[in-house]
XYZ file of C-alpha atoms in Angstrom:
673
model
C 138.618 119.279 172.821
C 142.391 119.616 172.167
C 144.175 120.371 174.806
C 145.525 124.355 173.528
C 142.374 125.349 173.493
C 142.646 124.703 177.380
C 145.326 127.681 177.186
C 144.380 131.366 178.380
C 145.925 133.094 176.323
C 145.220 131.349 173.109
C 142.032 130.933 173.566
C 142.095 134.731 173.841
C 143.475 135.758 171.482
C 141.515 134.078 169.010
C 138.467 135.802 170.620
C 139.882 138.769 170.356
C 139.994 139.215 166.290
C 136.045 136.858 166.091
C 133.494 138.501 165.830
C 130.149 139.870 168.112
C 127.859 136.366 166.828
C 131.010 134.384 167.543
C 132.183 135.108 171.225
C 128.683 134.584 172.148
C 128.469 131.003 170.592
C 131.565 130.688 172.319
C 130.898 131.580 175.654
C 127.992 128.483 175.216
C 129.468 125.401 174.349
C 132.346 125.086 176.628
C 132.690 125.701 180.590
C 136.143 126.861 179.862
C 135.291 129.901 177.273
C 132.357 130.504 179.184
C 134.786 132.272 181.230
C 137.250 134.030 178.849
C 134.802 134.747 175.331
C 133.109 137.577 177.831
C 135.769 139.489 178.761
C 136.182 140.134 174.934
C 131.724 139.910 174.065
C 131.634 142.747 176.797
C 134.613 144.728 176.889
C 133.335 147.425 174.260
C 129.810 148.144 174.464
C 128.052 150.628 171.443
C 124.515 150.983 173.757
C 124.380 151.214 177.179
C 120.975 148.913 177.132
C 122.989 146.195 177.165
C 123.421 146.479 180.777
C 120.978 148.095 181.993
C 118.659 144.932 181.109
C 120.872 142.793 183.565
C 118.835 144.466 186.568
C 114.981 144.725 184.353
C 113.682 144.524 181.356
C 113.019 147.968 179.331
C 109.370 149.041 178.278
C 108.769 152.193 175.608
C 107.161 154.491 177.174
C 106.316 158.326 176.313
C 109.364 159.508 178.143
C 111.915 157.668 176.972
C 113.041 153.843 177.753
C 112.428 152.672 181.527
C 112.313 149.553 183.953
C 109.793 147.761 183.263
C 109.644 145.318 186.301
C 111.144 145.980 189.659
C 115.088 145.195 190.074
C 115.504 142.591 192.021
C 118.265 141.886 194.826
C 119.755 139.378 192.718
C 119.626 141.083 189.618
C 123.144 143.011 191.095
C 125.422 140.190 191.634
C 124.169 139.499 187.631
C 124.999 143.108 186.700
C 128.508 142.550 188.438
C 129.610 139.772 186.671
C 129.307 141.614 183.909
C 129.807 144.845 183.927
C 133.380 144.126 185.392
C 134.805 143.400 182.182
C 133.557 146.210 180.584
C 136.560 148.609 179.345
C 133.971 150.941 176.413
C 131.067 152.329 176.641
C 128.971 154.342 174.354
C 125.687 156.084 174.253
C 123.707 157.772 171.528
C 120.335 159.143 171.759
C 119.764 158.265 168.445
C 120.210 154.662 168.024
C 118.319 152.173 167.905
C 118.157 149.623 170.026
C 120.270 146.710 169.211
C 119.040 143.739 171.034
C 114.247 144.889 169.706
C 114.768 146.841 166.769
C 110.846 147.834 167.049
C 112.708 149.836 169.433
C 113.229 153.380 167.543
C 115.123 155.056 169.783
C 117.713 154.467 172.676
C 117.001 157.693 174.158
C 116.434 156.583 178.810
C 113.306 158.002 180.822
C 114.668 160.740 183.119
C 114.293 158.426 186.093
C 116.161 155.732 185.245
C 119.476 157.329 186.669
C 117.723 157.844 189.536
C 116.635 154.086 190.221
C 119.722 152.805 189.767
C 121.427 154.714 192.234
C 118.614 154.236 194.813
C 118.851 151.276 194.701
C 122.124 150.061 194.035
C 123.315 147.765 197.449
C 125.319 149.128 200.245
C 129.070 148.901 199.767
C 128.401 147.306 195.949
C 131.716 149.958 194.905
C 131.292 151.570 191.189
C 128.997 150.232 188.696
C 131.697 149.421 186.182
C 134.747 149.352 188.113
C 137.030 148.866 185.210
C 135.602 151.230 182.353
C 138.415 153.322 180.843
C 136.671 155.312 178.409
C 133.105 156.672 177.949
C 131.707 158.403 174.612
C 127.911 159.506 175.369
C 126.059 161.338 172.720
C 122.842 163.377 173.689
C 120.607 164.695 171.052
C 117.297 164.446 171.935
C 117.143 165.470 175.680
C 119.568 167.321 177.455
C 118.510 165.714 180.620
C 119.474 162.617 178.779
C 122.970 163.820 180.767
C 122.440 162.691 183.405
C 122.300 159.004 182.836
C 126.396 158.898 182.312
C 126.855 159.964 186.202
C 125.704 156.249 187.586
C 129.064 155.047 185.059
C 132.046 157.739 185.965
C 134.365 156.303 188.684
C 138.467 156.569 189.609
C 138.808 154.600 186.303
C 137.528 156.845 184.267
C 140.720 157.647 181.613
C 138.925 159.256 178.595
C 135.230 160.771 178.636
C 134.184 161.964 175.414
C 130.664 163.773 175.029
C 128.478 165.123 172.082
C 125.862 167.834 172.939
C 123.494 169.574 170.747
C 122.001 172.704 170.796
C 119.735 173.436 173.142
C 118.279 176.936 174.653
C 115.462 176.128 176.554
C 116.877 177.681 180.869
C 116.015 174.070 181.903
C 118.663 172.983 179.274
C 121.307 175.101 180.447
C 120.935 174.215 184.089
C 121.176 170.281 183.116
C 124.821 171.338 181.423
C 125.070 173.148 184.255
C 124.879 170.487 186.789
C 126.578 167.661 185.104
C 129.335 169.672 184.557
C 129.439 170.512 188.686
C 128.748 167.200 189.598
C 131.747 165.951 187.273
C 134.372 168.338 189.269
C 133.174 166.970 192.388
C 133.616 163.484 191.850
C 135.724 161.540 194.063
C 139.073 160.244 192.237
C 138.057 160.942 188.944
C 141.320 161.666 187.412
C 140.633 162.071 183.375
C 143.817 161.581 180.680
C 141.561 162.718 177.667
C 138.601 165.362 177.415
C 136.796 165.519 174.206
C 133.692 168.218 174.318
C 131.542 169.035 170.959
C 128.757 171.319 172.043
C 126.948 173.874 169.857
C 125.729 177.419 171.825
C 127.413 177.526 174.674
C 126.048 180.194 176.993
C 128.830 182.186 179.369
C 127.383 180.137 182.393
C 127.466 176.745 181.137
C 130.960 177.640 179.878
C 132.232 178.784 183.475
C 131.157 175.140 184.770
C 132.987 173.489 181.873
C 136.460 175.893 183.115
C 135.994 174.566 186.534
C 135.865 170.981 185.852
C 138.561 171.646 183.397
C 140.739 173.003 187.129
C 140.035 169.897 188.691
C 141.626 167.596 186.125
C 145.502 168.536 186.921
C 146.679 165.246 185.320
C 144.515 165.957 181.772
C 146.684 165.157 179.070
C 144.664 165.705 175.981
C 141.604 167.614 175.318
C 139.889 168.299 172.136
C 136.451 170.775 172.332
C 135.359 172.164 169.504
C 132.740 175.005 171.220
C 130.671 176.674 168.195
C 128.436 179.405 168.893
C 130.072 181.222 172.927
C 126.920 183.186 172.888
C 126.803 186.977 173.186
C 129.865 187.695 175.224
C 132.736 186.039 173.376
C 135.704 187.224 174.457
C 134.747 186.340 177.979
C 133.669 182.448 176.960
C 137.114 182.449 175.692
C 138.976 183.598 178.183
C 137.242 181.644 180.923
C 138.476 178.309 178.834
C 141.105 179.243 177.125
C 142.011 180.604 180.788
C 141.220 176.766 182.339
C 143.200 174.334 180.720
C 145.059 172.765 182.352
C 149.553 173.208 182.779
C 149.623 169.434 181.886
C 148.287 169.110 178.388
C 150.371 167.610 175.933
C 147.556 167.643 173.883
C 144.608 170.672 172.508
C 142.675 171.057 169.898
C 140.089 173.780 170.157
C 139.017 176.668 168.358
C 139.953 180.908 168.095
C 136.642 183.417 167.411
C 138.717 186.874 166.805
C 137.540 189.768 165.219
C 141.175 191.974 164.656
C 144.642 190.693 164.759
C 145.031 191.688 168.155
C 142.381 189.561 169.385
C 143.708 186.698 166.990
C 147.456 187.531 168.950
C 145.873 187.941 172.701
C 144.321 184.532 172.501
C 147.196 182.090 171.051
C 149.040 183.918 173.533
C 147.029 183.122 176.351
C 146.845 179.401 175.124
C 150.685 179.545 174.806
C 150.979 180.926 178.680
C 148.385 178.320 180.049
C 149.655 175.012 178.817
C 153.657 175.505 177.351
C 154.401 172.668 177.353
C 152.530 171.092 174.538
C 153.170 168.064 171.828
C 150.325 168.699 170.125
C 148.504 171.651 168.874
C 145.072 171.946 166.390
C 142.990 175.179 166.339
C 140.596 175.758 164.459
C 140.409 179.767 163.567
C 137.057 181.507 163.227
C 137.527 185.531 161.949
C 134.092 187.416 161.951
C 135.586 190.349 159.712
C 138.108 190.224 156.627
C 140.912 189.978 158.191
C 142.702 186.534 158.930
C 146.181 185.712 159.982
C 148.608 184.234 156.872
C 152.283 185.682 157.251
C 155.004 184.153 159.995
C 154.444 187.088 162.394
C 150.516 185.340 162.869
C 153.042 182.545 163.950
C 155.031 183.760 166.780
C 153.385 182.927 169.869
C 153.204 179.706 168.908
C 157.114 179.089 168.543
C 157.396 179.552 171.878
C 155.994 175.414 172.011
C 159.385 174.203 171.658
C 158.257 170.665 172.310
C 156.098 170.925 169.798
C 155.517 167.805 167.550
C 152.207 168.447 165.202
C 150.391 171.814 164.150
C 148.095 171.860 162.997
C 145.500 175.467 161.885
C 142.906 175.528 160.179
C 142.202 178.846 158.571
C 140.705 180.232 155.628
C 143.113 181.581 153.297
C 145.825 179.871 154.472
C 149.952 180.930 155.414
C 152.683 182.052 152.831
C 155.746 181.321 154.078
C 158.994 182.526 152.124
C 162.109 180.264 152.421
C 163.155 182.726 155.751
C 160.242 181.623 157.525
C 160.523 178.170 157.019
C 163.369 178.396 158.134
C 162.816 180.426 161.630
C 159.665 178.043 162.070
C 162.161 174.779 162.076
C 164.359 176.631 164.387
C 161.247 176.676 166.990
C 160.041 173.420 166.244
C 162.961 170.789 166.215
C 160.882 167.853 166.980
C 158.220 168.823 164.788
C 156.213 165.867 162.954
C 153.400 167.230 161.164
C 152.853 170.712 159.502
C 149.790 171.461 158.608
C 148.638 174.458 157.282
C 146.365 173.969 154.515
C 143.287 176.447 153.298
C 140.212 175.844 152.467
C 139.206 174.099 149.335
C 136.122 175.638 148.104
C 138.254 179.147 148.032
C 139.585 180.926 144.996
C 141.840 182.880 147.071
C 144.227 180.674 148.658
C 147.871 181.447 149.883
C 150.175 178.554 150.653
C 154.311 178.109 149.300
C 156.810 177.825 146.727
C 156.679 174.369 145.304
C 160.741 174.707 145.616
C 159.751 175.431 149.070
C 159.516 171.742 150.029
C 163.498 171.648 150.238
C 163.245 174.071 152.404
C 161.059 171.974 154.878
C 163.127 169.062 153.986
C 165.949 170.842 155.490
C 164.401 172.982 158.796
C 162.695 169.849 159.360
C 164.457 166.794 159.263
C 161.958 164.250 161.577
C 158.897 165.725 159.489
C 156.330 163.163 158.500
C 153.381 164.892 156.861
C 153.183 167.883 155.506
C 149.749 169.986 154.724
C 149.896 172.985 152.749
C 148.765 174.893 149.431
C 151.069 174.834 146.352
C 151.249 177.673 144.808
C 151.026 177.461 140.899
C 153.740 178.925 139.402
C 156.388 177.738 136.342
C 158.270 174.213 138.709
C 162.188 175.099 137.712
C 165.152 172.900 139.502
C 167.662 175.284 140.488
C 168.842 173.405 142.889
C 170.899 169.719 141.718
C 171.430 168.106 145.220
C 171.592 164.344 146.514
C 172.223 165.368 149.896
C 168.834 167.031 150.513
C 166.514 164.100 151.080
C 163.532 163.636 153.681
C 161.275 161.020 155.442
C 158.407 162.547 154.213
C 155.383 159.809 154.752
C 152.730 162.311 153.062
C 152.050 165.517 151.053
C 148.777 167.061 151.043
C 148.668 169.707 149.117
C 144.428 169.498 149.024
C 143.282 171.592 145.858
C 146.687 172.656 144.428
C 146.926 173.232 140.838
C 149.543 171.918 138.713
C 150.485 171.956 135.052
C 150.830 168.622 132.837
C 154.114 169.962 131.638
C 155.643 170.951 135.376
C 154.707 166.590 136.092
C 158.199 165.062 135.604
C 160.011 168.340 137.329
C 157.939 167.873 140.460
C 158.307 164.344 139.575
C 162.016 164.499 140.074
C 161.968 166.419 143.126
C 159.712 164.974 145.134
C 161.770 161.426 143.602
C 165.207 163.278 145.155
C 163.292 164.746 148.461
C 161.196 161.841 149.370
C 163.486 158.287 149.822
C 160.394 156.789 152.102
C 158.570 153.547 150.354
C 155.824 154.649 152.172
C 155.188 157.973 150.975
C 152.009 158.938 149.618
C 150.500 162.626 148.294
C 146.760 163.601 149.077
C 144.499 165.648 147.138
C 141.440 166.901 147.261
C 139.063 165.774 143.746
C 138.892 163.120 141.391
C 142.010 161.376 140.693
C 140.128 159.705 137.348
C 139.078 163.020 136.225
C 141.739 164.989 133.211
C 140.365 168.468 134.460
C 141.065 167.621 138.223
C 144.350 168.816 139.449
C 144.189 165.536 141.573
C 144.738 163.461 137.899
C 148.362 165.297 137.665
C 149.117 164.568 140.914
C 148.150 161.239 141.095
C 150.628 160.918 138.680
C 153.656 162.695 139.583
C 152.418 160.326 142.930
C 153.356 157.106 140.717
C 156.574 158.655 139.520
C 157.927 158.967 142.384
C 157.112 155.050 143.424
C 158.213 154.231 140.431
C 161.501 155.712 140.536
C 161.639 153.766 144.145
C 160.961 150.701 142.966
C 163.293 150.932 140.202
C 167.543 149.196 140.406
C 169.250 152.535 140.873
C 172.334 153.278 138.354
C 175.114 154.358 141.218
C 177.244 156.105 138.079
C 175.419 158.497 138.044
C 174.317 161.855 140.188
C 170.813 160.875 141.880
C 168.866 163.567 140.481
C 170.138 162.683 137.185
C 169.358 158.886 137.650
C 165.589 160.684 138.544
C 165.433 162.877 135.848
C 166.391 160.068 133.275
C 164.238 157.601 134.058
C 161.047 159.555 134.473
C 161.635 160.823 131.367
C 162.696 157.811 130.408
C 159.340 156.482 131.424
C 156.866 159.336 131.230
C 154.347 158.908 127.653
C 152.029 162.094 127.458
C 148.729 160.654 126.182
C 147.073 164.106 125.086
C 144.029 162.902 121.886
C 145.261 159.693 122.527
C 142.147 157.284 123.532
C 142.754 154.508 126.640
C 140.150 152.095 125.146
C 143.014 151.150 122.587
C 145.444 150.090 124.311
C 147.887 152.557 122.843
C 148.752 154.270 126.845
C 148.325 153.900 130.162
C 145.269 155.093 132.676
C 147.678 158.203 133.831
C 149.597 158.522 130.502
C 152.856 156.399 130.768
C 153.701 152.666 130.491
C 154.295 151.033 134.371
C 155.988 147.586 133.623
C 155.726 144.962 136.288
C 157.058 142.486 137.696
C 155.091 138.647 135.734
C 155.892 134.821 135.975
C 157.551 133.378 132.898
C 154.721 131.395 131.791
C 152.683 134.753 131.569
C 154.901 136.716 129.782
C 155.756 134.101 127.448
C 152.783 133.668 125.743
C 151.739 137.736 125.866
C 155.037 138.196 124.263
C 154.280 135.440 121.896
C 151.168 138.292 120.970
C 151.359 140.809 118.026
C 148.788 143.391 119.077
C 149.586 145.558 122.017
C 147.246 144.608 124.846
C 146.265 146.763 128.267
C 145.892 144.795 131.498
C 145.379 145.945 134.818
C 148.452 145.998 136.597
C 148.831 144.598 140.781
C 148.685 148.724 141.346
C 145.421 149.505 139.511
C 147.032 151.127 137.051
C 146.730 149.679 133.164
C 149.705 147.994 131.465
C 150.934 148.502 128.770
C 152.557 145.624 127.307
C 154.599 145.268 124.046
C 154.294 143.128 121.232
C 156.658 141.308 119.307
C 157.556 143.644 117.469
C 158.736 146.336 119.480
C 160.510 143.678 121.236
C 162.357 142.783 118.107
C 163.314 146.364 117.569
C 166.144 148.357 118.520
C 164.890 151.183 120.953
C 167.091 153.995 122.108
C 167.238 154.993 125.559
C 168.298 158.269 127.411
C 169.471 155.147 129.947
C 172.035 153.810 128.171
C 172.601 156.412 125.426
C 173.154 153.610 122.559
C 170.460 151.620 120.877
C 169.713 148.250 122.800
C 168.268 144.846 120.512
C 165.895 143.126 122.527
C 164.579 140.296 121.189
C 161.432 138.065 123.034
C 163.153 135.284 123.747
C 166.218 137.195 125.150
C 163.488 138.688 127.247
C 162.039 135.374 127.693
C 165.116 133.730 129.167
C 165.984 136.299 131.857
C 166.039 135.688 135.749
C 162.754 137.615 136.413
C 163.400 137.260 140.120
C 167.097 139.143 139.968
C 166.003 141.463 137.394
C 162.975 141.833 136.629
C 162.487 142.977 133.022
C 162.660 146.430 130.758
C 159.868 147.673 129.093
C 160.198 148.927 124.997
C 160.772 152.039 126.671
C 163.902 151.770 128.793
C 167.315 149.405 129.558
C 166.825 149.215 133.299
C 164.586 147.331 135.171
C 162.014 149.470 137.106
C 161.012 147.003 139.225
C 162.894 144.088 140.891
C 163.277 140.870 143.726
C 165.683 140.755 146.189
C 168.475 138.064 144.612
C 168.400 136.210 147.899
C 166.935 134.580 150.402
C 169.339 136.413 153.457
C 172.349 135.354 152.535
C 171.188 131.964 150.236
C 170.662 132.625 146.658
C 167.222 132.103 145.106
C 168.580 130.157 141.957
C 170.339 126.621 142.327
C 173.917 126.282 140.968
C 174.597 124.733 138.429
C 176.750 121.542 139.902
C 175.304 117.700 140.835
C 176.784 118.230 144.011
C 175.903 121.835 143.792
C 173.306 121.649 143.868
C 172.410 118.401 146.613
C 173.906 121.603 149.073
C 171.787 123.880 148.130
C 169.140 122.259 148.672
C 170.224 120.941 152.013
C 171.308 123.916 153.356
C 168.221 125.485 152.116
C 166.155 122.604 153.569
C 167.722 122.939 156.844
C 167.350 126.538 157.029
C 163.941 126.685 156.037
C 163.300 123.774 158.456
C 165.226 125.895 161.535
C 164.042 128.954 160.635
C 167.815 130.543 159.815
C 166.728 131.746 156.285
C 164.648 135.027 157.890
C 168.213 135.568 160.280
C 171.348 137.813 159.633
C 174.327 136.363 159.113
C 175.747 137.055 162.611
C 172.727 135.706 163.993
C 173.111 132.564 161.984
C 176.376 132.133 163.882
C 175.173 132.979 166.564
C 172.870 130.157 166.728
C 175.342 127.472 165.394
C 177.670 129.067 168.248
C 175.232 127.930 170.895
C 174.386 124.713 169.504
C 177.573 123.373 169.194
C 178.504 124.198 171.720
C 175.954 121.945 173.020
C 176.984 119.858 171.073
C 180.440 119.314 171.917
C 179.051 119.058 176.251
C 176.998 116.848 175.203
C 179.684 113.651 173.169
C 182.183 114.766 176.257
C 179.395 113.777 179.019
C 178.352 110.896 176.633
C 182.420 109.350 176.011
C 183.109 110.266 179.668
C 180.709 108.983 182.094
C 177.949 106.835 180.004
C 180.097 103.455 180.476
C 180.931 104.088 183.562
C 177.360 104.575 184.371
C 175.992 101.560 182.323
C 178.131 99.571 184.583
C 176.817 100.868 187.313
C 172.889 99.867 185.696
C 174.083 96.280 184.784
C 175.230 95.235 188.471
C 172.638 96.876 190.306
C 170.085 94.650 187.615
C 172.004 91.760 188.350
C 171.578 92.042 191.961
C 167.299 93.195 191.385
C 167.068 90.105 189.330
C 169.432 86.996 191.144
C 169.816 88.988 194.993
C 173.382 89.608 194.439
C 175.862 90.755 192.765
C 177.700 87.507 192.507
C 178.738 85.487 188.051
C 175.581 83.927 186.679
C 176.683 80.101 187.333
C 176.485 80.251 190.685
C 173.086 81.969 190.973
C 171.613 79.423 188.785
C 173.351 76.866 190.712
C 171.346 78.016 193.832
C 168.175 77.592 191.647
C 168.589 74.610 190.858
C 169.262 73.336 194.434
C 166.368 74.815 195.360
C 163.746 73.791 192.807
C 165.199 69.758 193.857
C 164.883 70.620 197.594
C 161.760 70.866 197.385
C 160.692 68.609 194.734
C 161.847 65.848 197.820
């Protein structure tokens, strides 16, 4: 085995990205790897059954899986050897046994956890001393919730519980005992607590509230509770007043009948957790009233540190420019704003398309915006190049957009969103022409087209965007895509092609439709079209395109123009750092260019900035000067010293060679006589 494979860090990084089967094989082929591979093989377990089999084989009974044999004392050391490596443990009693496929379920018998706690040796410590996350799901028998208790300890940082609806009194007692036991576990200090539960009586909610109050260091909590029983208001009061003040992220729900009840619940949450950075609330109304105005958002405007706000509501919110400006002042750190209504409803509230400008001004740090765009004729009275946003995601949901508004929407988003990773999310099928997602996908592709083009700095940015969009948008209504006369989304999308491929395509006489690297259809112009003069609003004059001229272009520096545009729509960088990517014409210049490229590529200088190259070369030049100085001044004296010492070791002294040879001959003659 190569000595590199004996380095712990290297082997650990390799096994970290390997499949579970390969990790198990690596643990068997080398004694060195036998201690490294199990760290990753046992790091994340999707079932608790492999851990239990370390103690004793399991057998299937009518009550669930139980121990088939008595737990031997020596098995506890075997259990410790592997259990200390576990960092995340998951369990779902509906899953099949991952080791024995014939076992139809993973539900454990009621006495399993009791046996473990009773037979655990004294001084053994925690069963999972390094576990940090436990995900526990109980759906078949709520009594199985108690099996998670032996694995909880002070190292745990995240606990996620998923419980099914159970109306039996014994099950209610089991859940109550479980949360009461959680509250008194010594050293348990969670940072994240998630709970999914359906049908929560007041008694269980009281136990959950007591547990939340026992976790002062809790930072993130996701509690999705549906059906709080007959005493809804009391259950919500218990839950909302139990939230620790240290919470930074909260996902919960508010059940209300009237506006007063909604405002009371919202104000309670804000008062309990004033330092929230992320808030997600599922609003559940049992009457015809739903929040939809700025006044209904007023309670949350006291959370000045809020960075993410998600309100899952029925009809959405209606906001005008003044409302957006007020929200921007209240949330200066906002990065995600989500007020999307339910997509299946016919009546939805939202914002005007031009209100995206107001969001750009009010929220300079916004990265994700999810709002319903009201269907109105889109007009752009703004014409400004100063307003832009770094938003990455615009989620429009099921917002409707007409084909005639596509250019205006594309221009608006091209000016506002300069982020290269910008994307539009929408509900529906982007391939169905009747679906709103089809129009939004066309807008997204046009925006990316503008972002990848070379800008004409002689014109204002919005005018250049408008001209480029209109120059490349070809409406394909009434045309058959299979004939190759239009692209999949109704416009041509030129791409960079290698010289040989483009030359072969340019030689053809008919249109060809190919699939571009972005998955969209690309219309390739024929030779006859290339030789035709074409008028472009980008230049305002006739531009003659011959196939020979296009094939001789430098594809690495300018890309190539479609038959509908005089501007390159996708460009590659003309330089590798500060080195041109094409050799100069002269022989000497070409030789210098090749040697420089070889040196910078060999020593990784090509990826550095010019000032970084100067710094590296300066350091190496100083080292070279110091080395030359030492060789010139100290090497001759050192060589002379080494010469005299060598003579001493060989001849016995540092005399001349003649005297040494004479002495040796005299000794040889005397020994013969």
